JSON list of C-alpha atoms in Angstrom, two decimals:
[
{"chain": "A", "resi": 69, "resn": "UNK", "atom": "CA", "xyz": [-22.36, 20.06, -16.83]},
{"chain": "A", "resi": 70, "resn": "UNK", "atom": "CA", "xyz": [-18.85, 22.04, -16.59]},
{"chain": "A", "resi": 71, "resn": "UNK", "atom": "CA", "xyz": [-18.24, 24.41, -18.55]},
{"chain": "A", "resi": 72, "resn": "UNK", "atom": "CA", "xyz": [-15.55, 24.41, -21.13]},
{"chain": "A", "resi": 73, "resn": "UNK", "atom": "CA", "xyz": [-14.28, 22.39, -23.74]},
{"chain": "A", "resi": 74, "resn": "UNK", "atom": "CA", "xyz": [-13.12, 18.49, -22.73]},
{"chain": "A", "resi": 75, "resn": "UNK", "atom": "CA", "xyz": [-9.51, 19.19, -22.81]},
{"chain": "A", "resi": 76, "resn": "UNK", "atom": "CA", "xyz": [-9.54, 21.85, -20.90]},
{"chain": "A", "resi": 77, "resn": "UNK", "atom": "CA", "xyz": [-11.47, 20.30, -18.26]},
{"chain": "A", "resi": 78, "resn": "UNK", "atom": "CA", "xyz": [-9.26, 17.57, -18.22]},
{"chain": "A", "resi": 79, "resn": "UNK", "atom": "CA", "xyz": [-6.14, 19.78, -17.90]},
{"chain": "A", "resi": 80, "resn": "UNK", "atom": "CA", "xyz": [-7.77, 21.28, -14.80]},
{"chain": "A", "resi": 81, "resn": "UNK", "atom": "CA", "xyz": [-8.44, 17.82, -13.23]},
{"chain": "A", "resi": 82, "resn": "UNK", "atom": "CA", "xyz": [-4.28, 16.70, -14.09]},
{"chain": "A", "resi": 83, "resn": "UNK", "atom": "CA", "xyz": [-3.01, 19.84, -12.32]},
{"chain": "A", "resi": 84, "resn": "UNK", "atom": "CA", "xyz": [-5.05, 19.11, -9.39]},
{"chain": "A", "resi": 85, "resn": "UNK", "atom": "CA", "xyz": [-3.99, 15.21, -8.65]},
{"chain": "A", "resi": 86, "resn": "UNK", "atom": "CA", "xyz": [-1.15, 14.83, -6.20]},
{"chain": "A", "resi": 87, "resn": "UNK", "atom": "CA", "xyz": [2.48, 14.67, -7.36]},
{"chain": "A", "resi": 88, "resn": "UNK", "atom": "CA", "xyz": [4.02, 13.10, -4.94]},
{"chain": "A", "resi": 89, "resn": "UNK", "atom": "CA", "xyz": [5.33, 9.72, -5.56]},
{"chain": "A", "resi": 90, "resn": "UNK", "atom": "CA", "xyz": [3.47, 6.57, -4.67]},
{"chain": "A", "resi": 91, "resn": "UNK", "atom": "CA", "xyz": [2.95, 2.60, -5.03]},
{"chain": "A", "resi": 92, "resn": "UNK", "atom": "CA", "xyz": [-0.14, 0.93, -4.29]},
{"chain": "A", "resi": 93, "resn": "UNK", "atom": "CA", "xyz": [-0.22, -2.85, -4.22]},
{"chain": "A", "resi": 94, "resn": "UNK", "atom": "CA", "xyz": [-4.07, -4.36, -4.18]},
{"chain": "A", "resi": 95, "resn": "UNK", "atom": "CA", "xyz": [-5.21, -7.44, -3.41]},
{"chain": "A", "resi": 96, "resn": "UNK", "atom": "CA", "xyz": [-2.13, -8.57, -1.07]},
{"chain": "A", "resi": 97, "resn": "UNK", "atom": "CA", "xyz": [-2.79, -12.13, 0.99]},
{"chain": "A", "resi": 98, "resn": "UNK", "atom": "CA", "xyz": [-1.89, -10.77, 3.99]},
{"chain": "A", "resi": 99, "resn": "UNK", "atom": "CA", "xyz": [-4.85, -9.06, 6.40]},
{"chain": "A", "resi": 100, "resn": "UNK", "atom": "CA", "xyz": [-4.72, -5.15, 7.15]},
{"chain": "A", "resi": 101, "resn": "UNK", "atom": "CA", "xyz": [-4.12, -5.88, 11.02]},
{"chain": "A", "resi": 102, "resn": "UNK", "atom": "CA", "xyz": [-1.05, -7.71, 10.09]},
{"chain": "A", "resi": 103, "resn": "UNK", "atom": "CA", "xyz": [0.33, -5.20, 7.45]},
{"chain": "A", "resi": 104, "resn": "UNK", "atom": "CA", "xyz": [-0.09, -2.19, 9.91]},
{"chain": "A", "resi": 105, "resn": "UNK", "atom": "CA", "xyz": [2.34, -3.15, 12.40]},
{"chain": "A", "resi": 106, "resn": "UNK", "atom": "CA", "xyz": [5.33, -3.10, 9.56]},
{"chain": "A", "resi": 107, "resn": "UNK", "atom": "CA", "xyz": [3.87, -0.07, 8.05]},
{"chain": "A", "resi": 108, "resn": "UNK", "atom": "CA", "xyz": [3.71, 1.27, 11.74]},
{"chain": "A", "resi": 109, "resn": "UNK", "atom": "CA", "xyz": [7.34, 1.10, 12.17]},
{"chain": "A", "resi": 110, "resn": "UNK", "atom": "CA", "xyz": [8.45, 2.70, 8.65]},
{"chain": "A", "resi": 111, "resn": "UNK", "atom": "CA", "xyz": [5.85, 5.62, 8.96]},
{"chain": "A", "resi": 112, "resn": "UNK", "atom": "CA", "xyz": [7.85, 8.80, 9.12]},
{"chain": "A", "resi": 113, "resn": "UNK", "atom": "CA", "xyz": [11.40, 7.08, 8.57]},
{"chain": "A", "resi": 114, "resn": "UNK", "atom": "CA", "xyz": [13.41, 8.25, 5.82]},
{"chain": "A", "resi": 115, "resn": "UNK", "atom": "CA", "xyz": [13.88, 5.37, 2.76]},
{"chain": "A", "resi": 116, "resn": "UNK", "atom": "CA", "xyz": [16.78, 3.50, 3.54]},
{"chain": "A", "resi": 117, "resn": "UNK", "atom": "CA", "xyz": [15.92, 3.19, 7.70]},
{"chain": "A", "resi": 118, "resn": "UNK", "atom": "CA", "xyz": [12.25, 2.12, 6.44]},
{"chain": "A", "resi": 119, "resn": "UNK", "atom": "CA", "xyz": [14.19, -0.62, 3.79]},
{"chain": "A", "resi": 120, "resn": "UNK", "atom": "CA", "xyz": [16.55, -1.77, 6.83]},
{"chain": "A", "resi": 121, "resn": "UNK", "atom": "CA", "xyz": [13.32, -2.17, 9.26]},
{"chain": "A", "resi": 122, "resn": "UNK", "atom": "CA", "xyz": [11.51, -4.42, 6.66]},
{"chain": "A", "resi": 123, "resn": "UNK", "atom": "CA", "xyz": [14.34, -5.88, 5.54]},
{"chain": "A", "resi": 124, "resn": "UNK", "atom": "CA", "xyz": [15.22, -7.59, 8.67]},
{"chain": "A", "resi": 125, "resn": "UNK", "atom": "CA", "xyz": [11.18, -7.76, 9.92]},
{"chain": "A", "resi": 126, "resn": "UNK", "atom": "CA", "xyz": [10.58, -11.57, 10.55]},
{"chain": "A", "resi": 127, "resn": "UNK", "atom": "CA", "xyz": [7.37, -10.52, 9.58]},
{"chain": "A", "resi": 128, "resn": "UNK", "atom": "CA", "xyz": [5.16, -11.83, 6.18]},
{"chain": "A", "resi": 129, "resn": "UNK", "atom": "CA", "xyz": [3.82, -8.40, 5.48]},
{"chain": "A", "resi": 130, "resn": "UNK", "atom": "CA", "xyz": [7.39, -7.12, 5.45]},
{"chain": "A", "resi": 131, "resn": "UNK", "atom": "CA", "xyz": [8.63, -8.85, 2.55]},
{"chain": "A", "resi": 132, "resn": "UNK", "atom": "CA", "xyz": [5.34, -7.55, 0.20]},
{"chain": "A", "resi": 133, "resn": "UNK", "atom": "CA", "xyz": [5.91, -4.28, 1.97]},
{"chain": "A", "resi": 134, "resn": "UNK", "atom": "CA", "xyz": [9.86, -3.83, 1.00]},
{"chain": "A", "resi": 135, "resn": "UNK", "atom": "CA", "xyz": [9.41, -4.50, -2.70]},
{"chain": "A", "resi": 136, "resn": "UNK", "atom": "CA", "xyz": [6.60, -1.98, -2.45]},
{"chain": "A", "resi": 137, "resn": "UNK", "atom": "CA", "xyz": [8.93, 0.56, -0.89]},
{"chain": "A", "resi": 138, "resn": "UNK", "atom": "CA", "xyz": [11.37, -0.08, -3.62]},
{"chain": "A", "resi": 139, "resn": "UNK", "atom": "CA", "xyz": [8.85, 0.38, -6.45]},
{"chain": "A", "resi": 140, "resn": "UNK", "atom": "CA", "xyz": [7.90, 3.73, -4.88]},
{"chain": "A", "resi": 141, "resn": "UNK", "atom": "CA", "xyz": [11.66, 4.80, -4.44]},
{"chain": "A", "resi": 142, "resn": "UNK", "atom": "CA", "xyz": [11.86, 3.66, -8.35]},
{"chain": "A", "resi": 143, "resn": "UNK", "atom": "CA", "xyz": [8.85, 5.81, -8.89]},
{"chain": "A", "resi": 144, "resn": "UNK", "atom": "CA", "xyz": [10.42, 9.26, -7.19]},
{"chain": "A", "resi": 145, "resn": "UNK", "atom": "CA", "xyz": [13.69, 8.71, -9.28]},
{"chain": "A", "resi": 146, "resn": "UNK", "atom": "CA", "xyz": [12.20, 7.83, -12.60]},
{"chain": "A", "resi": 147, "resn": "UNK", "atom": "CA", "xyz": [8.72, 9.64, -12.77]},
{"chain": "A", "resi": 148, "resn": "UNK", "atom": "CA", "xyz": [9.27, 12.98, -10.35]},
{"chain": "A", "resi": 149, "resn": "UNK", "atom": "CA", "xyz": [13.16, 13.28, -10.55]},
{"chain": "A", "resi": 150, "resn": "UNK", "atom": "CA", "xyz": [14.04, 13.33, -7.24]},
{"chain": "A", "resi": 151, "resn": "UNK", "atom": "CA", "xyz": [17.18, 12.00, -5.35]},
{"chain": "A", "resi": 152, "resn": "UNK", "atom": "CA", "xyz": [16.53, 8.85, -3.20]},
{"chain": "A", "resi": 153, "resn": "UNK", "atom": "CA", "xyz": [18.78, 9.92, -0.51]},
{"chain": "A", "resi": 154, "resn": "UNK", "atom": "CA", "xyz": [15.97, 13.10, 0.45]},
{"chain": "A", "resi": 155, "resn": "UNK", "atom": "CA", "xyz": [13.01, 10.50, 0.55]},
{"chain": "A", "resi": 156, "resn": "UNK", "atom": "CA", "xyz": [11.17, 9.94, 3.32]},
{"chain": "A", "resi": 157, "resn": "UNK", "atom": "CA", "xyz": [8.04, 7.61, 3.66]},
{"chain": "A", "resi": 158, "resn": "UNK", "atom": "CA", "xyz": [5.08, 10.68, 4.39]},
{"chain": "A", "resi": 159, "resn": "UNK", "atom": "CA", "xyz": [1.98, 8.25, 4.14]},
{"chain": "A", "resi": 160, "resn": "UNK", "atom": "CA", "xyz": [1.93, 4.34, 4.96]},
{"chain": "A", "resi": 161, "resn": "UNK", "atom": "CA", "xyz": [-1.47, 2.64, 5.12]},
{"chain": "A", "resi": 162, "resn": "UNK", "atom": "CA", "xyz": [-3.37, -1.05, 4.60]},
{"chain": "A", "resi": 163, "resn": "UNK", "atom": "CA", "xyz": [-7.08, -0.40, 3.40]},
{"chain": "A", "resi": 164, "resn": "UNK", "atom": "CA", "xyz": [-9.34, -3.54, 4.04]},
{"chain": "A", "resi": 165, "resn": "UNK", "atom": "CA", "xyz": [-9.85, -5.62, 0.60]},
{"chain": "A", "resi": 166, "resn": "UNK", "atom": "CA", "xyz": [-11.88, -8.48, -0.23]},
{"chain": "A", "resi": 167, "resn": "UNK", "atom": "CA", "xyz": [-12.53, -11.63, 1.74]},
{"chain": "A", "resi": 168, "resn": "UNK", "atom": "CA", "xyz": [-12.22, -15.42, 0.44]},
{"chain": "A", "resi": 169, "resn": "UNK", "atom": "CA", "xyz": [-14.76, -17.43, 2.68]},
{"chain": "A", "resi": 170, "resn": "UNK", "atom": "CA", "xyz": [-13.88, -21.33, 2.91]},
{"chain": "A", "resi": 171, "resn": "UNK", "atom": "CA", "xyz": [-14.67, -23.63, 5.02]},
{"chain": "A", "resi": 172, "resn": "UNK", "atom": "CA", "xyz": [-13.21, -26.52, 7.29]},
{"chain": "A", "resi": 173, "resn": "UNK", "atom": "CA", "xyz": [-14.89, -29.10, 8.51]},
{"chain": "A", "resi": 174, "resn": "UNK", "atom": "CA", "xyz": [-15.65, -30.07, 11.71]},
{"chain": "A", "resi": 175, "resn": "UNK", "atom": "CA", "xyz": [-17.23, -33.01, 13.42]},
{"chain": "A", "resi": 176, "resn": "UNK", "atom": "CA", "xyz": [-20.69, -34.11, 14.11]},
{"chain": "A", "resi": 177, "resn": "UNK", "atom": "CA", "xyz": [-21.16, -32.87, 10.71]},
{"chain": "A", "resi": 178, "resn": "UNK", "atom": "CA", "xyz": [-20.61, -29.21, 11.62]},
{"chain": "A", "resi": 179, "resn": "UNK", "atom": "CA", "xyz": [-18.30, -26.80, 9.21]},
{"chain": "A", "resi": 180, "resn": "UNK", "atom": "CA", "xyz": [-16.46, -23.83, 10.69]},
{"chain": "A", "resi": 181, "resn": "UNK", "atom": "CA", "xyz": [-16.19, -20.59, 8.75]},
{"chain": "A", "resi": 182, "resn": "UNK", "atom": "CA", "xyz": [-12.32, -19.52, 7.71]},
{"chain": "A", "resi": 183, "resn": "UNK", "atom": "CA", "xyz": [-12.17, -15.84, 6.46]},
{"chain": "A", "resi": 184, "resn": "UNK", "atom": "CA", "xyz": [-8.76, -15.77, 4.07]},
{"chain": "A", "resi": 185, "resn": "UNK", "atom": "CA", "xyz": [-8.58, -11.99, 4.32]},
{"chain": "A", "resi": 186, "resn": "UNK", "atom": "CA", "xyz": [-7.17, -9.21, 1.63]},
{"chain": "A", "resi": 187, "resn": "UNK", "atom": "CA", "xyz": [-5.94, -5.83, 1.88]},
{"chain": "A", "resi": 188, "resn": "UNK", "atom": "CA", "xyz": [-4.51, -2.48, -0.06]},
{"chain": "A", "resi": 189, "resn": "UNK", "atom": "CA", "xyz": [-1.21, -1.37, 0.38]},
{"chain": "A", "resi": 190, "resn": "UNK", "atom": "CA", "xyz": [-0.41, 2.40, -0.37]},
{"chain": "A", "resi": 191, "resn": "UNK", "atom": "CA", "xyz": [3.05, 3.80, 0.38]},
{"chain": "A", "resi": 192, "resn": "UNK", "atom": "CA", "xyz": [3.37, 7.96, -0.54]},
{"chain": "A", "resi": 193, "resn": "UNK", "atom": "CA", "xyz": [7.01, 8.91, -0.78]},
{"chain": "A", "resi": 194, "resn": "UNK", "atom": "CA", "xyz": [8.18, 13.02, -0.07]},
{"chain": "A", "resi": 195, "resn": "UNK", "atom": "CA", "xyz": [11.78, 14.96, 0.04]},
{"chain": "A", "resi": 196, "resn": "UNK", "atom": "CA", "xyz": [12.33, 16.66, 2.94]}
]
């Protein structure tokens, strides 16, 4: 057991989490292969390149991902303070979720599996 009293403890544990500004969405109907190419092409970028990318991405993922970028940008200005025009996307990732398994059927009596796959979208915002 640690040592001190629970509020102290927990005071420890608050100064040690990350400050930097984030947005996580879970549970997004899109797969993790598909959300990685748009979150490819923002890593790095600062905010408004990243929003014009996904704004004009004929991609699916890219719509979820831009009103993901703007909740994190909403974040930085709200939470930490910080002036959008010094953001820059630091961390961009798609962690694999959970899987819907249906079927379709097929003939001769025969069903083929369809996997309706999930995933976790985390986008960590910085100032440069």
């Amino acid at each position: 057991m640690a040592k001190g009293h629970r509020s102290q403890i927990k005071r420890e544990r608050n100064a040690q989490k990350d400050t930097r500004p984030s947005a996580k969405l879970s549970y997004a109907r899109v797969s993790v292969q598909k959300a990685c190419f748009v979150l490819d092409a923002i890593r790095g970028k600062d905010v408004q390149t990243a929003l014009g990318i996904v704004t004009y991405n004929p991609r699916y993922a890219s719509e979820l991902i831009a009103k993901l970028l703007k909740s994190a940008i909403a974040n930085a200005e709200n939470n930490n303070g910080m002036d959008a025009s010094n953001l820059y996307v630091e961390e961009c990732y798609a962690n694999k979720g959970p899987t819907m398994k249906r079927i379709r059927p097929r003939a001769q009596g025969r069903a083929y599996r369809i996997e309706k796959r999930m995933s976790h979208i985390t986008i960590v915002l910085n100032e440069r």
